[in-house]
PDB file of C-alpha atoms in Angstrom:
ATOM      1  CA  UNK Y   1      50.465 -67.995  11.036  1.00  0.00           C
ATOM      2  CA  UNK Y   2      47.024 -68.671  10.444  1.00  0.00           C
ATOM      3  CA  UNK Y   3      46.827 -67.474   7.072  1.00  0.00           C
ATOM      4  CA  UNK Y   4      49.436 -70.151   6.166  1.00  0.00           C
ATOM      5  CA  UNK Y   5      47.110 -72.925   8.253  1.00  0.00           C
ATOM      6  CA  UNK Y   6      44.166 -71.607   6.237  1.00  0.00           C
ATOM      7  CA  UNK Y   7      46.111 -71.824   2.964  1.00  0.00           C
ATOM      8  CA  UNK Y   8      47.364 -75.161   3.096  1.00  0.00           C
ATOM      9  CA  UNK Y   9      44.457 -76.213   4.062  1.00  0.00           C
ATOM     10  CA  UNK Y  10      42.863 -74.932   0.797  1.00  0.00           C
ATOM     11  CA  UNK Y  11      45.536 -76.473  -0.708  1.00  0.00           C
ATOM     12  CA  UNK Y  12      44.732 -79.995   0.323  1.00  0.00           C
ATOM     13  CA  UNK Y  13      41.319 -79.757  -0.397  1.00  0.00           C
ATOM     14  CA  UNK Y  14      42.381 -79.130  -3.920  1.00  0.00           C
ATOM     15  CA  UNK Y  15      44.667 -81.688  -4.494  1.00  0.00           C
ATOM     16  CA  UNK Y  16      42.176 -84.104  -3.406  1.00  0.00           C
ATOM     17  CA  UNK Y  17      39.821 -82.714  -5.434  1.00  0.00           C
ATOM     18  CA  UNK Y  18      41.873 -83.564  -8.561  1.00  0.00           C
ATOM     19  CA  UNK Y  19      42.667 -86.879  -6.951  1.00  0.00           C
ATOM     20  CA  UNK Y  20      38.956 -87.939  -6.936  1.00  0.00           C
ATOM     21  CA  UNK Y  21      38.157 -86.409 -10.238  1.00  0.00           C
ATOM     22  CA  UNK Y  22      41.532 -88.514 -11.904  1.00  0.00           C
ATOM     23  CA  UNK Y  23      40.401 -91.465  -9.745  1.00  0.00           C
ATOM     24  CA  UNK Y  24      36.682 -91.427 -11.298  1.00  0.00           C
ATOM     25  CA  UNK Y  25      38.150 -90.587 -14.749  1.00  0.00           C
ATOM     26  CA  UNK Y  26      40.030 -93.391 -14.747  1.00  0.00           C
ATOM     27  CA  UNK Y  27      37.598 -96.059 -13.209  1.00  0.00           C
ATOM     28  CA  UNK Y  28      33.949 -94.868 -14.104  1.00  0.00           C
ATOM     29  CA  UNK Y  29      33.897 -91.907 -17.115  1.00  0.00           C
ATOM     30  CA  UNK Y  30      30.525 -92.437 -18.176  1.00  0.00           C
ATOM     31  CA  UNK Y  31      29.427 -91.532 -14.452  1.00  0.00           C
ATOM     32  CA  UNK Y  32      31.746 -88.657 -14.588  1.00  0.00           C
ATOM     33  CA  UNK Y  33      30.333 -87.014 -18.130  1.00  0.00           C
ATOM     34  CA  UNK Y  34      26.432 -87.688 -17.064  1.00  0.00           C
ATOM     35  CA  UNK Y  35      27.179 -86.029 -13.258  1.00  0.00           C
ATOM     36  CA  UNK Y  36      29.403 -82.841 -15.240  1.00  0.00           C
ATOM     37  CA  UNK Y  37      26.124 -82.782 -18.163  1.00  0.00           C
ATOM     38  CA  UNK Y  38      23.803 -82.920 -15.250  1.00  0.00           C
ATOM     39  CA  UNK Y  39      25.756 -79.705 -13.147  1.00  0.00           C
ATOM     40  CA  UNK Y  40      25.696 -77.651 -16.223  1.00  0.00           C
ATOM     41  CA  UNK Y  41      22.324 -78.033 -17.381  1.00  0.00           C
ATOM     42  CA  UNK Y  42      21.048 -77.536 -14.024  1.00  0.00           C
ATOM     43  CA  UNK Y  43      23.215 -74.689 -13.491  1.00  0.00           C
ATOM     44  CA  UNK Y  44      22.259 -73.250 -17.096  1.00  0.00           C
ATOM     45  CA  UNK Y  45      18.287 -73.818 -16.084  1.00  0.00           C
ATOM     46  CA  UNK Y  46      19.051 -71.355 -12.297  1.00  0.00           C
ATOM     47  CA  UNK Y  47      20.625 -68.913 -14.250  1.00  0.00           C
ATOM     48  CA  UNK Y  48      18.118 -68.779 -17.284  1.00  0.00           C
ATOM     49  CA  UNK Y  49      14.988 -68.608 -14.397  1.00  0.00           C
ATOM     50  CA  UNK Y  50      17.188 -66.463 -12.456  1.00  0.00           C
ATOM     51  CA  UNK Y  51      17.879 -63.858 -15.346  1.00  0.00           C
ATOM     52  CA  UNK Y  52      14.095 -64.104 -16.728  1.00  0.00           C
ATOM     53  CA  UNK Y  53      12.655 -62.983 -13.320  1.00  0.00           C
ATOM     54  CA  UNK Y  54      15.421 -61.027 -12.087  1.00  0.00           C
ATOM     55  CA  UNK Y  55      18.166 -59.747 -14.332  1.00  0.00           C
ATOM     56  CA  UNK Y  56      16.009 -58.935 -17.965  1.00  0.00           C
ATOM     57  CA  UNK Y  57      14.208 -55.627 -16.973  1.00  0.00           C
ATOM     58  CA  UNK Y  58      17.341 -54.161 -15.335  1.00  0.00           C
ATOM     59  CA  UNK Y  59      18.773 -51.426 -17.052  1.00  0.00           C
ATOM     60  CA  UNK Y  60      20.634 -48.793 -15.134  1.00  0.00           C
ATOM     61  CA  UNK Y  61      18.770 -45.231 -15.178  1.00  0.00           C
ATOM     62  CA  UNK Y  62      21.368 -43.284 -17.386  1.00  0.00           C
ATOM     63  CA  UNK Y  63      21.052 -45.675 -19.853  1.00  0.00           C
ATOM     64  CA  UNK Y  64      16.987 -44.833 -20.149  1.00  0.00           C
ATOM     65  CA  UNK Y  65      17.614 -41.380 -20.281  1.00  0.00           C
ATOM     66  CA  UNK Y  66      20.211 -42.102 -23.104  1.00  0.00           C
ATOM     67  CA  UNK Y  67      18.124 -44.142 -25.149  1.00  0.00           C
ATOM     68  CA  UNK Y  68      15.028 -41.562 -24.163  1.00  0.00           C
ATOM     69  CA  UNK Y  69      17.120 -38.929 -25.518  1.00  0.00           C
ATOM     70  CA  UNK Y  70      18.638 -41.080 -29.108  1.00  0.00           C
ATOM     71  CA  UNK Y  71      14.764 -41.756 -29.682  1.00  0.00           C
ATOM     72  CA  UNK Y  72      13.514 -37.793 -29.231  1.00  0.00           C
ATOM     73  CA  UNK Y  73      16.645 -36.638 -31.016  1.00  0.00           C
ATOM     74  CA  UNK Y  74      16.170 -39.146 -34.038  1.00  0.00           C
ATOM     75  CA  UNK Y  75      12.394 -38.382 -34.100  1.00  0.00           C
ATOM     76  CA  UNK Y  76      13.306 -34.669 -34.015  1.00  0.00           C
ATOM     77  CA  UNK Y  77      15.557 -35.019 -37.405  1.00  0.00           C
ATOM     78  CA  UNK Y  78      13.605 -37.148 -38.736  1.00  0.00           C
ATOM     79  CA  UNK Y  79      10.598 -34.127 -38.327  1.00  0.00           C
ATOM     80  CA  UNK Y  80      13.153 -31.549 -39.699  1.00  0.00           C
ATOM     81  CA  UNK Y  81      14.170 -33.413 -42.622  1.00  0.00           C
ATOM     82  CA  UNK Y  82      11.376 -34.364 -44.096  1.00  0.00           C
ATOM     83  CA  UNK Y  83      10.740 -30.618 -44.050  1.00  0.00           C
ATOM     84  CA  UNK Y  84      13.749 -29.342 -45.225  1.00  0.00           C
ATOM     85  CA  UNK Y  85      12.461 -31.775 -48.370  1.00  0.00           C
ATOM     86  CA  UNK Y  86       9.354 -30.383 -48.758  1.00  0.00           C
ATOM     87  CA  UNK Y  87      10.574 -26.466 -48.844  1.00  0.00           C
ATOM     88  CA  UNK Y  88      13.225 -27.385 -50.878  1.00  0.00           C
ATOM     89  CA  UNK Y  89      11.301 -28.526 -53.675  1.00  0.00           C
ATOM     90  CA  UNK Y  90       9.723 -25.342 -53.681  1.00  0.00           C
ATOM     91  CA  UNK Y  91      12.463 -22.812 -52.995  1.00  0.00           C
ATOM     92  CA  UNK Y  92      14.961 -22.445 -55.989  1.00  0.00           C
ATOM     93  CA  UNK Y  93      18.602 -24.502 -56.096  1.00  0.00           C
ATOM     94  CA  UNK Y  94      20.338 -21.244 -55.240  1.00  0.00           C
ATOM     95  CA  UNK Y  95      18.399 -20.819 -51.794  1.00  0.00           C
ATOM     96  CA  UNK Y  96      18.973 -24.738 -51.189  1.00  0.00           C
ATOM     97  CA  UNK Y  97      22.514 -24.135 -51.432  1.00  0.00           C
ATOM     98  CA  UNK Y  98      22.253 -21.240 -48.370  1.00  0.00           C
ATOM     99  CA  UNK Y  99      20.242 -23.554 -46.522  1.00  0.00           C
ATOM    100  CA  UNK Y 100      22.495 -26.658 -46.675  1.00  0.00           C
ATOM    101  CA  UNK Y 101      25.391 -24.293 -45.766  1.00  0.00           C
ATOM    102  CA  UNK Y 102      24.156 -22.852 -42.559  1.00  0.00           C
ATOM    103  CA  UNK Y 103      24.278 -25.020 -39.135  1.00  0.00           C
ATOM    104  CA  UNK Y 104      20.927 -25.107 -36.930  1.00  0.00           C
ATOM    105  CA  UNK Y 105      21.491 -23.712 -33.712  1.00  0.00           C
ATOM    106  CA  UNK Y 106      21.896 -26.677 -30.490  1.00  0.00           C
ATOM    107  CA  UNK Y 107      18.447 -25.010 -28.275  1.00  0.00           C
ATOM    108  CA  UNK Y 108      19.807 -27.554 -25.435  1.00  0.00           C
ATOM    109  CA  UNK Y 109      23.328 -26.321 -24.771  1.00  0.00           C
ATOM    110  CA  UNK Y 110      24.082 -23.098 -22.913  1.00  0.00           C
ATOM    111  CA  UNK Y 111      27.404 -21.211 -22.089  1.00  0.00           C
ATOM    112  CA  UNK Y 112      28.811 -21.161 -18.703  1.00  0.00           C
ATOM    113  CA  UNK Y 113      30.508 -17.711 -18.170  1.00  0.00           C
ATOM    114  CA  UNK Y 114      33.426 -18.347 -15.463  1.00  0.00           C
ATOM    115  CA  UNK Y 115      35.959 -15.464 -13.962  1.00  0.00           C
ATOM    116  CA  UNK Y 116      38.727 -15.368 -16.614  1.00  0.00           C
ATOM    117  CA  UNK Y 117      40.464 -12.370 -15.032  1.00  0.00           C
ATOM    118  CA  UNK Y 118      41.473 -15.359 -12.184  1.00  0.00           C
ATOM    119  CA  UNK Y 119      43.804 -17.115 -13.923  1.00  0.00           C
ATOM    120  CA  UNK Y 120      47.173 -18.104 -12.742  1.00  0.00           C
ATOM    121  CA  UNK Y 121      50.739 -16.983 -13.754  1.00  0.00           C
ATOM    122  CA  UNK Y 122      51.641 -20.580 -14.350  1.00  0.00           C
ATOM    123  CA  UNK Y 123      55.703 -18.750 -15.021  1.00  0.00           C
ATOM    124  CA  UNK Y 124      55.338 -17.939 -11.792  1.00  0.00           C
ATOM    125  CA  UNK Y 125      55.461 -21.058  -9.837  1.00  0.00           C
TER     126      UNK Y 125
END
């Protein structure tokens, strides 16, 4: 029963909200547009202080190990191509060909042997 109170209640204060916003429409709208200017460059003014001291050197920490990570993996090809360049030019076009074709090896990733005789008879179930 209270939750009904509570939202009627919520309800009236509402409707006289719009009441008092039509009424002021109606009789004074050039107090109405300098009072709504007023709230949002006030509010834009908090949240522009509020984001400069608070909000601006926030970043979540997976997101500076991902961007740590973009920056040593693009310096890394960046390393390794400009010396793939500089053999090539030396080496012959049949070597360059070989070269191009094979895939350098990922040093980072590493294989996870599990128990593979464990598996399931999914028939079974």
């Amino acid at each position: 029963m209270s939750r009904n109170k509570l939202s009627l209640f919520i309800y009236a204060i509402i409707g006289l909200a719009v009441l008092g916003f039509a009424s002021q429409l109606i009789t004074d709208t050039a107090s109405l547009v300098r009072g709504l200017l007023t709230m949002v460059v006030v509010g834009a003014i908090m949240y522009g202080v509020v984001y400069y001291f608070f909000l601006r050197n926030r970043t979540s920490n997976e997101l500076k190990k991902y961007k740590k990570a973009a920056k040593q993996s693009k310096a890394k090809h960046k390393k390794d191509g400009k010396k793939a360049y500089a053999q090539a030019t030396k080496k012959s076009s049949n070597q360059l060909i070989k070269r191009k074709s094979l895939k350098p090896k990922a040093t980072h990733l590493r294989v996870i042997e599990g128990n593979k005789q464990k598996r399931k008879n999914r028939a079974s179930f």
